[in-house]
Each structure stands twice: as structure tokens, then as C-alpha cells.
CSV table of C-alpha atoms in Angstrom, one decimal:
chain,number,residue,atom,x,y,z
L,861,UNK,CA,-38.3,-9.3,4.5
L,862,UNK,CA,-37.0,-11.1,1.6
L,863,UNK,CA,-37.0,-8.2,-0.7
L,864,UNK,CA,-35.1,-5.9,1.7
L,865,UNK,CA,-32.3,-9.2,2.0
L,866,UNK,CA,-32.3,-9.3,-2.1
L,867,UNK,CA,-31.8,-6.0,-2.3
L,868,UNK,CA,-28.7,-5.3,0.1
L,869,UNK,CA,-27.3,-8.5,-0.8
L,870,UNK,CA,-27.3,-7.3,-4.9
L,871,UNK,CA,-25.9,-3.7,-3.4
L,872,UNK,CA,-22.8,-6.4,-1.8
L,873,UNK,CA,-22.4,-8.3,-4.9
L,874,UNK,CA,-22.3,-5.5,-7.4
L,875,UNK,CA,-19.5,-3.8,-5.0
L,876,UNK,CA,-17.7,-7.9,-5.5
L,877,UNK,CA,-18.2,-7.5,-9.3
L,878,UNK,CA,-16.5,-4.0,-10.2
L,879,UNK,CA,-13.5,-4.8,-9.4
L,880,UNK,CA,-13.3,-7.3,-12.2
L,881,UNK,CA,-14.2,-4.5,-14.2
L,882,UNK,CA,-10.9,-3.0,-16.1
L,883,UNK,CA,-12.0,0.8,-15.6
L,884,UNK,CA,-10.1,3.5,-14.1
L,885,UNK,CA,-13.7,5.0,-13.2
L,886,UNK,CA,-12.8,5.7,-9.3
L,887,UNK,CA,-16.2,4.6,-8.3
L,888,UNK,CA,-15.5,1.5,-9.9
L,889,UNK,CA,-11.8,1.3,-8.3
L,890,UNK,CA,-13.4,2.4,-5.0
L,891,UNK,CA,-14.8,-0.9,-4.6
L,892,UNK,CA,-11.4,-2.3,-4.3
L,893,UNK,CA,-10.8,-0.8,-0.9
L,894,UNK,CA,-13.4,-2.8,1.4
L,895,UNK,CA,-13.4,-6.1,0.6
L,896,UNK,CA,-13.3,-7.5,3.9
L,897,UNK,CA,-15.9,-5.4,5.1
L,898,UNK,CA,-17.9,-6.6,2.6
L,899,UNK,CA,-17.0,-10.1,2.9
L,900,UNK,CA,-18.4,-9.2,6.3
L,901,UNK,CA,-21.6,-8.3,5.7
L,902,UNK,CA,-22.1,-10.7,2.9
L,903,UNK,CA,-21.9,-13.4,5.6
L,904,UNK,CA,-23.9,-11.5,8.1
L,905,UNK,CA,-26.5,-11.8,5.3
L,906,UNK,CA,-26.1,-15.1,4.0
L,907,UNK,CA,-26.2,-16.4,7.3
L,908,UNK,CA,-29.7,-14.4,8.3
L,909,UNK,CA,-31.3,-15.3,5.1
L,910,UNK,CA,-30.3,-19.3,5.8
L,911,UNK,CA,-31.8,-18.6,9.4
L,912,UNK,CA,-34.9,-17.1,8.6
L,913,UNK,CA,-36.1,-18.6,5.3
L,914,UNK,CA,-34.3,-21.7,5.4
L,915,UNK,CA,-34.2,-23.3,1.6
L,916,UNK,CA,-37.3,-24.0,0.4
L,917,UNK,CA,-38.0,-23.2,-3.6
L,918,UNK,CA,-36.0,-22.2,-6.0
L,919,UNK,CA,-35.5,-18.5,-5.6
L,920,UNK,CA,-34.1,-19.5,-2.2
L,921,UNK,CA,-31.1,-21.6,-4.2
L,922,UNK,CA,-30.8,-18.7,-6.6
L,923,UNK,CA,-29.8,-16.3,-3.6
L,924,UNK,CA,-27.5,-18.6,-2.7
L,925,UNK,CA,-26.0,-19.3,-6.2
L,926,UNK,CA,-25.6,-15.6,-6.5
L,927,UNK,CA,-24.4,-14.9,-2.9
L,928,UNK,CA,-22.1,-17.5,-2.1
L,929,UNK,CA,-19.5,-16.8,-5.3
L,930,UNK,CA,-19.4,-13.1,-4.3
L,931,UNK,CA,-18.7,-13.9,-0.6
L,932,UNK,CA,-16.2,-16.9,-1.7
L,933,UNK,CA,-14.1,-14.3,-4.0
L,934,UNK,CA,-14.3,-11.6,-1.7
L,935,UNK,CA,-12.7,-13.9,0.9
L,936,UNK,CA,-10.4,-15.7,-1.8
L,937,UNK,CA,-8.9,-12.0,-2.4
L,938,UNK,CA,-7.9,-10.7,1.1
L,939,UNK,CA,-7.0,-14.8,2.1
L,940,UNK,CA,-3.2,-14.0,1.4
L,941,UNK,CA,-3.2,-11.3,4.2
L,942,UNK,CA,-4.3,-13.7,7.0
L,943,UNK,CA,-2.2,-15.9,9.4
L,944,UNK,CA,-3.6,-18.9,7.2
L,945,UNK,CA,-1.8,-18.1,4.2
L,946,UNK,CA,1.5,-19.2,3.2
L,947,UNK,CA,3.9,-16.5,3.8
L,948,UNK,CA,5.8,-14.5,0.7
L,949,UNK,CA,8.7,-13.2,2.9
L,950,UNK,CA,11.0,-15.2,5.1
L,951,UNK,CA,12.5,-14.4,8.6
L,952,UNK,CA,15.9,-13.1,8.1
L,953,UNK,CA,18.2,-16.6,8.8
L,954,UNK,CA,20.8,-14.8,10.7
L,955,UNK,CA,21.7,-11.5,12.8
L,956,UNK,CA,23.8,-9.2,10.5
L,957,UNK,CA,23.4,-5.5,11.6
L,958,UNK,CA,25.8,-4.8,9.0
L,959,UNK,CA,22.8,-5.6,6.1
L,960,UNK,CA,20.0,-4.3,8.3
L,961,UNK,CA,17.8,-1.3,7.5
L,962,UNK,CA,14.7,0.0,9.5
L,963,UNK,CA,12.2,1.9,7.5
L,964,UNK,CA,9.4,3.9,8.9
L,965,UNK,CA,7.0,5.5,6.6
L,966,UNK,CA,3.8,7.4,7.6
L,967,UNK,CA,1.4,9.4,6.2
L,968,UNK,CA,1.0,12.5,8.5
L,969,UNK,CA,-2.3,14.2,7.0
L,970,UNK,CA,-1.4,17.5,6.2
L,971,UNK,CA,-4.1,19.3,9.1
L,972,UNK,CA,-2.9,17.2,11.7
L,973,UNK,CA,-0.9,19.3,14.1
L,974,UNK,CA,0.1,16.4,16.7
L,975,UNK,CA,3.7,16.7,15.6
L,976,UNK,CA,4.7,15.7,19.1
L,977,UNK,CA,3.0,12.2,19.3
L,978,UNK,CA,5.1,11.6,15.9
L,979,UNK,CA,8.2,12.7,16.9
L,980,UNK,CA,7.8,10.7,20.3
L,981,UNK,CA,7.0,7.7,17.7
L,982,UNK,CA,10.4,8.4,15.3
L,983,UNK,CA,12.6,8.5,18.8
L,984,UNK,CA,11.2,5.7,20.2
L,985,UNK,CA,11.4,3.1,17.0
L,986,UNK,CA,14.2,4.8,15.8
L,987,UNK,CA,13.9,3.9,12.0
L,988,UNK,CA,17.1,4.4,9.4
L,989,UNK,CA,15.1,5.9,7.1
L,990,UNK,CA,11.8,7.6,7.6
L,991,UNK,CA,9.6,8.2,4.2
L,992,UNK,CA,6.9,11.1,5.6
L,993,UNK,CA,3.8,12.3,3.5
L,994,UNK,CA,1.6,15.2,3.6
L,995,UNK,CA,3.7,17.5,4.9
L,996,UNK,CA,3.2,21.4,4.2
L,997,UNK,CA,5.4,24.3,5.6
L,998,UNK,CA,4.1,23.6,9.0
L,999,UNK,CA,5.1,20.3,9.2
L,1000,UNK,CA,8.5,20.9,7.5
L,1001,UNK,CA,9.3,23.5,10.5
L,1002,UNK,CA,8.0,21.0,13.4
L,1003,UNK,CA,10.3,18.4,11.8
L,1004,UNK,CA,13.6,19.9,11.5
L,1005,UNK,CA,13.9,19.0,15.0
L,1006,UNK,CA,14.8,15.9,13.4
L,1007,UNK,CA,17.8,17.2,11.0
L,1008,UNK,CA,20.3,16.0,14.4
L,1009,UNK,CA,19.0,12.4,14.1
L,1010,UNK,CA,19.2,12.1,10.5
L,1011,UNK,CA,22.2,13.7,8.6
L,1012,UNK,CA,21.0,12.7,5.1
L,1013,UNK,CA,17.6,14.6,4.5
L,1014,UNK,CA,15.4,14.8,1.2
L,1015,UNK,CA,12.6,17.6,1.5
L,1016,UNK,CA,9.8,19.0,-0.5
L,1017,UNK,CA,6.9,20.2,1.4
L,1018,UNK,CA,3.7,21.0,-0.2
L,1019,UNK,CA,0.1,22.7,1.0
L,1020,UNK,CA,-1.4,20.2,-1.9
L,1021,UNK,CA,-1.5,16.8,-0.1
L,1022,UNK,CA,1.6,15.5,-1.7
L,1023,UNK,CA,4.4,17.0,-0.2
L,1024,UNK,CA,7.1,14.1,0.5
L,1025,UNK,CA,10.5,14.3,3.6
L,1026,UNK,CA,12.8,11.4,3.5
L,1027,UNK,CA,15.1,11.5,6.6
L,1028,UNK,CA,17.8,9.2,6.7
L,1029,UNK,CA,20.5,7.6,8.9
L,1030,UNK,CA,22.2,5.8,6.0
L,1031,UNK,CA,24.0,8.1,3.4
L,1032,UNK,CA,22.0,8.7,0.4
L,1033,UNK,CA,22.9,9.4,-3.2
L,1034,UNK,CA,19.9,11.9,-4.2
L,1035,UNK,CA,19.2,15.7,-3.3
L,1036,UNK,CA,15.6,16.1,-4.1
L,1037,UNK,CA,12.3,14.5,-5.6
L,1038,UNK,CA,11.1,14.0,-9.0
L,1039,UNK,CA,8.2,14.2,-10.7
L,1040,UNK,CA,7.1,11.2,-12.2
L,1041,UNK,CA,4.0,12.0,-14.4
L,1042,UNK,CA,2.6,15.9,-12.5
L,1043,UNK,CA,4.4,18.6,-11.3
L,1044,UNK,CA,2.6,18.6,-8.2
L,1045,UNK,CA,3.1,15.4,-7.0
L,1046,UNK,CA,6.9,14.6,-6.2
L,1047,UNK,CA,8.3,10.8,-5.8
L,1048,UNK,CA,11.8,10.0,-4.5
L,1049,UNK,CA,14.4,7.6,-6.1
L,1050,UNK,CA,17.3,7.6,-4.2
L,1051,UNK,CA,20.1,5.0,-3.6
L,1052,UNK,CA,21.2,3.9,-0.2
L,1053,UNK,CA,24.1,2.7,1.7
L,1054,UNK,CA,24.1,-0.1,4.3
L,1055,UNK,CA,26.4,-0.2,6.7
L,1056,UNK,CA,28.0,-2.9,5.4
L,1057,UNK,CA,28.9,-0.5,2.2
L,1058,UNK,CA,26.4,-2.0,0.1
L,1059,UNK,CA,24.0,0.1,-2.4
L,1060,UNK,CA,20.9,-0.2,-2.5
L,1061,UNK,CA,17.9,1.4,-4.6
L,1062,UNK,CA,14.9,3.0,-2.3
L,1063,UNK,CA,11.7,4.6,-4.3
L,1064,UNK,CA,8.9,6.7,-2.0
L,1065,UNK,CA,6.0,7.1,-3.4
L,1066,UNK,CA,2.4,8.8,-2.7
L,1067,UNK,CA,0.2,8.9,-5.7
L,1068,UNK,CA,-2.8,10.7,-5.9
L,1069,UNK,CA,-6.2,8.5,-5.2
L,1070,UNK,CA,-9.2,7.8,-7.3
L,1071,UNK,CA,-11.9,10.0,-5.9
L,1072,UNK,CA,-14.8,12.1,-7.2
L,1073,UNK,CA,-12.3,14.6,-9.1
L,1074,UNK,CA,-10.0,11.6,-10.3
L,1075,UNK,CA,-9.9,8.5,-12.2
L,1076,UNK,CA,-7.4,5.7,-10.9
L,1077,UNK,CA,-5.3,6.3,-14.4
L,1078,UNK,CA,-2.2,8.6,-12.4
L,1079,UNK,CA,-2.1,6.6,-9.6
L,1080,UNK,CA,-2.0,3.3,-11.5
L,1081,UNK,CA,0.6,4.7,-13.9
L,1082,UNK,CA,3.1,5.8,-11.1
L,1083,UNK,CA,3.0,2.9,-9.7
L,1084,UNK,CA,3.8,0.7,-12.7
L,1085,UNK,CA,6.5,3.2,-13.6
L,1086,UNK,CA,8.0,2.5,-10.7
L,1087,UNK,CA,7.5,-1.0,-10.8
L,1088,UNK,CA,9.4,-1.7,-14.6
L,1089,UNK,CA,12.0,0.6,-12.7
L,1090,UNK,CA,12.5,-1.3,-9.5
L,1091,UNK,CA,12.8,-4.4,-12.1
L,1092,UNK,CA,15.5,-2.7,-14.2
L,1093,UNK,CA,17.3,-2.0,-11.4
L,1094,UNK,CA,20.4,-3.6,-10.6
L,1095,UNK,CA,20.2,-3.2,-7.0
L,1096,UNK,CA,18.1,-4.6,-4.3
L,1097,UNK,CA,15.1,-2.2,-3.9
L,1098,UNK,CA,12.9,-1.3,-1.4
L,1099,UNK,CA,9.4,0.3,-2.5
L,1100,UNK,CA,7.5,2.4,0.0
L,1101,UNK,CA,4.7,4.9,0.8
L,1102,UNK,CA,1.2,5.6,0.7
L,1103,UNK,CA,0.6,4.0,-2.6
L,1104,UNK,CA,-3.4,5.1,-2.2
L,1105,UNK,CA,-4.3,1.2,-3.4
L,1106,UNK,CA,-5.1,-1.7,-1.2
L,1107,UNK,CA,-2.8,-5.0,-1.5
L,1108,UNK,CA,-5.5,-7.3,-3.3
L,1109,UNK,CA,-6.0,-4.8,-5.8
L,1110,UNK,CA,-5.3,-6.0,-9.5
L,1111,UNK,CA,-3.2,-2.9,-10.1
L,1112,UNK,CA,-0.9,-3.4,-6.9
L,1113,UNK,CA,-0.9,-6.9,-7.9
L,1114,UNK,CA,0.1,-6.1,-11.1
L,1115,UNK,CA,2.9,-3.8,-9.6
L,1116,UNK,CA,4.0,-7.1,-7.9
L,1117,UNK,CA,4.3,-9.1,-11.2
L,1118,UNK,CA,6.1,-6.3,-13.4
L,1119,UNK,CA,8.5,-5.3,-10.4
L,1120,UNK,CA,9.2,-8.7,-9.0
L,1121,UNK,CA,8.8,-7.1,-5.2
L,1122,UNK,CA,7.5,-9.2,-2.5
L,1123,UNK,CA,4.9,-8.1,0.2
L,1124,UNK,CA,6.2,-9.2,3.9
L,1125,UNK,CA,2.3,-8.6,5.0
L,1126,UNK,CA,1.6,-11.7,2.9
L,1127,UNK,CA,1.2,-14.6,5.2
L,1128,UNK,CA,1.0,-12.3,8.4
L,1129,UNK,CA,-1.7,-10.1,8.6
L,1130,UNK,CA,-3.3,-7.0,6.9
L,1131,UNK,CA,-1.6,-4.3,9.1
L,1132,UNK,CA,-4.6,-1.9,8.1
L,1133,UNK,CA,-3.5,1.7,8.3
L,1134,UNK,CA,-6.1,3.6,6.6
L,1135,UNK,CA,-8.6,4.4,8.5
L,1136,UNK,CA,-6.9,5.1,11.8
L,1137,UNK,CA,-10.0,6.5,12.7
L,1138,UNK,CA,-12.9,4.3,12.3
L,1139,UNK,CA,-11.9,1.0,13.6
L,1140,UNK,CA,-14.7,-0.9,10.9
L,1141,UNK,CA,-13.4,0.9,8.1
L,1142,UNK,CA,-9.9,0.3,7.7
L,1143,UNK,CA,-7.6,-1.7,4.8
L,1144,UNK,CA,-4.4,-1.4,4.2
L,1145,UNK,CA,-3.2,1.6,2.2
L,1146,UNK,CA,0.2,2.3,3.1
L,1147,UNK,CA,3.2,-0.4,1.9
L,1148,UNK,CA,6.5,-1.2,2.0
L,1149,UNK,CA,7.6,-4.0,-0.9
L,1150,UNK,CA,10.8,-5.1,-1.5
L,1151,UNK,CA,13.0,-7.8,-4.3
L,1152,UNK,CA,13.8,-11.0,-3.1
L,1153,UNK,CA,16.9,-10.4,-1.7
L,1154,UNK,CA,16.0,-9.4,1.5
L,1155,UNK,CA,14.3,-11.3,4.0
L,1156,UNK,CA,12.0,-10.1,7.5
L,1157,UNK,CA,13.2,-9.2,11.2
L,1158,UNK,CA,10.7,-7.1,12.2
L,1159,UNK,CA,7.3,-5.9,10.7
L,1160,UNK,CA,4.8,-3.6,12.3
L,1161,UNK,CA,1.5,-1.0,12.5
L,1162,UNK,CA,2.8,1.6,15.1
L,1163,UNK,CA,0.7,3.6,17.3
L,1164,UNK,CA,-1.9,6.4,16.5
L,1165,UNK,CA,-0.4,10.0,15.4
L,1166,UNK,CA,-3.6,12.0,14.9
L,1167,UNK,CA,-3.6,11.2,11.4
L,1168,UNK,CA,-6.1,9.7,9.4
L,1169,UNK,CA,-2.9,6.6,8.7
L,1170,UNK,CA,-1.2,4.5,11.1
L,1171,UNK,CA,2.8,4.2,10.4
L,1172,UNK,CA,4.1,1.5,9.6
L,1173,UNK,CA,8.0,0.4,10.4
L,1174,UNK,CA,9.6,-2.7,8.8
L,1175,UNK,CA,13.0,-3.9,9.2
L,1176,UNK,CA,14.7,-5.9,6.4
L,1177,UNK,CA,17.6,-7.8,6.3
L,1178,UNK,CA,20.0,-7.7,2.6
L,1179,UNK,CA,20.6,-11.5,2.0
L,1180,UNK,CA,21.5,-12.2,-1.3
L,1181,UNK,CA,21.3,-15.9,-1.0
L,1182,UNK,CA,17.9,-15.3,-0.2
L,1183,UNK,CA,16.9,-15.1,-4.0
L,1184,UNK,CA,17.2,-18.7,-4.3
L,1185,UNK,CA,15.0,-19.5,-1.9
L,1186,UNK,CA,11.8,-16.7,-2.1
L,1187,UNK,CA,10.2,-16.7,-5.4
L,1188,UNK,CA,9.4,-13.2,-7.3
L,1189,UNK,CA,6.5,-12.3,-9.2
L,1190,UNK,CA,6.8,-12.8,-12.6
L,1191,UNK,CA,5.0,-10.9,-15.2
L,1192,UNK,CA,4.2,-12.4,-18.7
L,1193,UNK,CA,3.5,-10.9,-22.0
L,1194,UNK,CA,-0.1,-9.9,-21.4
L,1195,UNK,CA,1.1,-8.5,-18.2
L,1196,UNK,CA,3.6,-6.1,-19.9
L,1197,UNK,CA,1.5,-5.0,-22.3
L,1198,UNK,CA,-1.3,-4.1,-20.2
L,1199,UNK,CA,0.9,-2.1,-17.8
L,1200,UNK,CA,2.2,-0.2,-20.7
L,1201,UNK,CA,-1.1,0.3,-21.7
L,1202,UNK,CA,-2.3,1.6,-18.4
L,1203,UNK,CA,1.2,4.2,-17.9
L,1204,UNK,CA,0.0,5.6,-20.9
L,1205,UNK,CA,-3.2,6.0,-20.0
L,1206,UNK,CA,-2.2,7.6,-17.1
L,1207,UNK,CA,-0.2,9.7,-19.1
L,1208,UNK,CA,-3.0,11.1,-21.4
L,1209,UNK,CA,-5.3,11.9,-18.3
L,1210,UNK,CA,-2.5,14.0,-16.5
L,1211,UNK,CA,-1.6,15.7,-20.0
């Protein structure tokens, strides 16, 4: 029995150890995605181990000197997104509808074809912008049902995975997407008007994932392009989508540093969207970050559309004082460099 505990436990360890590995190798990146499952079953282990052989020579302190670190960083990593943790994102001080915007995003999975239990979603939450991925022609047709709700509409649907609809009750400045680093996969950088007739900057995103036929390099790029724009911005920004990375990640916490954004998740939970599903297999996939000057009224994972994602809505609240009071990321020099590194990297593989 001891050998079979060794040998799961080093499969659980080396999944801890790639992702201190800087490689864009998706099966390396991969191991980004579960930690807490494998924090999980890290303790499940430890724990049986401790039960049934006790400590009792040395190679029983050696399993424990090489399973206790892995466990302790797995859990140091996804600590942030617990109730526990301090929180990154205050609760707006004050009600001002005026500075208020609610943003739904969801990813829709392109085969789905319960269009009504999304709709039913949108009506009922009734979001001022909604940020919708994965939609091909059929979707487009289903949602134009929508156009009445939202006057201020940004569409470009795709049969690749990546097509993008931004539907919006606040007036926008831009008419279509962009293509950040492919041709086939659109983002949107638009500005947006509060009620209170202030601008602000809104970027949807939906890179494409490291898997079998990809490297991590595209993905990581957009996002860090987006990042040294939202930082360059002199707006208040809002960042969302399905950024295809998990929130512990080292890229995504990179994004944080170069962009300044704040995570409102951070001290509240993981709201796990991906996989909607599989109910052991789930971390969170799909974000919405934002600078420090807004603050939190309402953050939440919405209800099961027949996708493969749960939506997400959160509801911010433009408080300028607020900057004094939330601390931004900050990125230093080696942080800087290494993004530009890595965008072009990412540049290179999508040549």
C-alpha cells in the first residue's frame, strides 16, 4: 500500500510543481486550473497515509517533507478566494444610481441551444451591459430579441468559438470588435457612459485556451495587452470575459500588477464558473476586474444556462474617492519586462 500512496501523491505534487515552471507548454499551464482539487486530494492522502502508517522511520518523514509543502502552497494559492481572506474590493459606501453599472457576462458555448433559459436569466437580472461569448449565427438570431432592451449593441458572431455580442443599456462609443493579436479571435474596447455622464473605459475579452493544439503564449499576450492598456487609460476601466485562466494563475496575477485592476472575488469566494457541469471540477474561468475607483454592491454566479459556464453579474459603483482607500497592484521593473516578453512571445506563435 505504501507504494500506490507514493505514487499518487508524486502524480499531486508534480501537478503543484508546474506551475512554477515559466512555460507556455499547455500541459504545463493546465495544471494551473485545479488547484483546489488538488489541494483536496493531497489532504485526502496525507491524511490516510498519517492513519495507516503512522510515522515510524524515515521514509515516513520524507513523505511528509515532500507532501506537506505541495499541499501548503496549493492551499496558500487559492487562500485569497475564501471568506478568510482579507477582501481586495470594498462595498460601495453610499447609494448613487447615477455611478452604478450592472455587468453580466457569460459564456454561452456555441452548441448550446437553450437560448430561452438565457434570455429568462438577462430579463430577470437585468444587467446594463451584457458581454456574451461563443455565439455563432444561431445565437446571433435567438438574441436579437434583445435589440428592444438594449439600444447600444456590439456584434460579431463567429462558428469558431470566439464570436463576442456586447449589448448595452448605457450609450457606448465603439461600433465593432478588434483584433488584438488573430483575425479570428475579436476583443472589444469600448467606452461607456454612466448615467451620471461620466466615461468610462470597458474591454471584453475571450482568448483562446492552452489545450492540445495550443500553447498558453496568445492567451497570455492578450491579456497583458489589455492589461498595459487598461493602465494607460485615463478612465476608470472595467475588464471582463472569459479570460480562459484561473485567478491564482501567475499570468492573471500578472495582469493584475501591470493593469492595476482589482478582483472583487478576492476575500469572498471563488464564484467557480467553469465547469457548470461537473460539480468536482470547477474553478473560476470567467472574470470581471476593475481599477480602484470603483467599489462593490452586488457580486454574483447566476443560474445554469445549458452551457458548459455559469454567468456571472457584478454591479459596481464609480467612486473616485475610493482610490485612496483600495490599494492597486503595482508592477515593478521585472514585472514589465516579463510581460513584454511574454506579448511578444505571443506574438511570434500567432505569426
Amino acid at each position: 500500500m505504501r507504494p500506490l500512496f507514493w505514487l499518487v501523491s508524486a502524480f499531486f505534487v508534480v501537478q503543484t510543481v508546474f506551475p512554477l515552471i515559466r512555460s507556455a507548454r499547455w500541459w504545463v499551464r493546465m495544471s494551473d486550473f485545479p488547484r483546489l482539487q488538488i489541494a483536496a486530494a493531497l489532504a485526502v492522502l496525507l491524511v490516510g497515509y498519517l492513519l495507516l502508517f503512522g510515522i515510524t522511520d524515515r521514509w515516513d518523514i520524507l513523505y511528509l517533507a515532500v507532501v506537506v509543502p505541495a499541499l501548503s502552497l496549493q492551499l496558500f494559492r487559492v487562500f485569497p478566494y475564501t471568506l478568510a481572506a482579507p477582501k481586495q474590493v470594498m462595498r460601495a459606501s453610499s447609494r448613487r444610481p447615477e455611478n452604478r453599472v450592472r455587468v453580466m457576462i457569460s459564456n454561452v458555448l456555441m452548441e448550446n441551444r437553450k437560448s430561452i433559459d438565457l434570455l429568462q436569466v438577462v430579463r430577470e437580472v437585468r444587467p446594463d451591459l451584457l458581454l456574451l461569448v461563443e455565439t455563432d449565427d444561431w445565437w446571433h438570431e435567438k438574441l436579437q430579441s434583445l435589440d428592444d432592451m438594449f439600444p447600444y449593441r456590439i456584434k460579431r458572431p463567429q462558428d469558431n468559438y470566439y464570436g463576442m455580442e456586447l449589448f448595452s443599456k448605457l450609450e457606448l462609443e465603439a461600433r465593432d470588435v478588434r483584433f488584438l493579436l488573430s483575425d479570428k479571435i475579436p476583443s472589444i474596447r469600448t467606452g461607456v457612459r454612466l448615467p451620471s455622464g461620466v466615461w468610462i473605459d470597458f474591454f471584453g475579452i475571450h482568448p483562446r485556451p492552452p489545450d492540445p493544439d495550443h500553447d498558453s503564449e496568445g492567451r497570455d499576450a492578450e491579456l497583458l495587452l489589455v492589461a498595459k492598456e487598461m493602465r494607460q487609460s485615463k478612465r476608470a476601466a472595467i475588464v471582463a470575459g472569459d479570460m480562459n485562466d484561473v485567478a491564482w494563475s501567475h499570468t492573471t496575477r500578472l495582469f493584475q500588477r501591470i493593469s492595476g485592476a482589482l478582483d472583487p472575488r478576492r476575500g469572498r469566494g471563488m464564484f467557480s464558473t467553469f465547469h457548470a457541469g461537473h460539480l468536482l471540477l470547477r474553478w473560476p474561468l470567467d472574470h470581471i476586474f476593475h481599477d480602484n475607483s470603483f467599489t462593490l454592491v452586488e457580486l454574483r454566479r447566476l443560474p445554469n444556462i445549458g452551457s458548459d459556464h455559469f454567468p456571472v453579474l457584478v454591479e459596481l459603483q464609480y467612486e473616485p474617492k475610493a482610490e485612496a482607500e483600495q490599494e492597486a497592484p503595482v508592477a515593478d521593473q521585472a514585472d514589465r519586462e516579463e510581460a513584454k516578453e511574454m506579448i511578444e512571445e505571443g506574438r511570434e506563435a500567432i505569426a
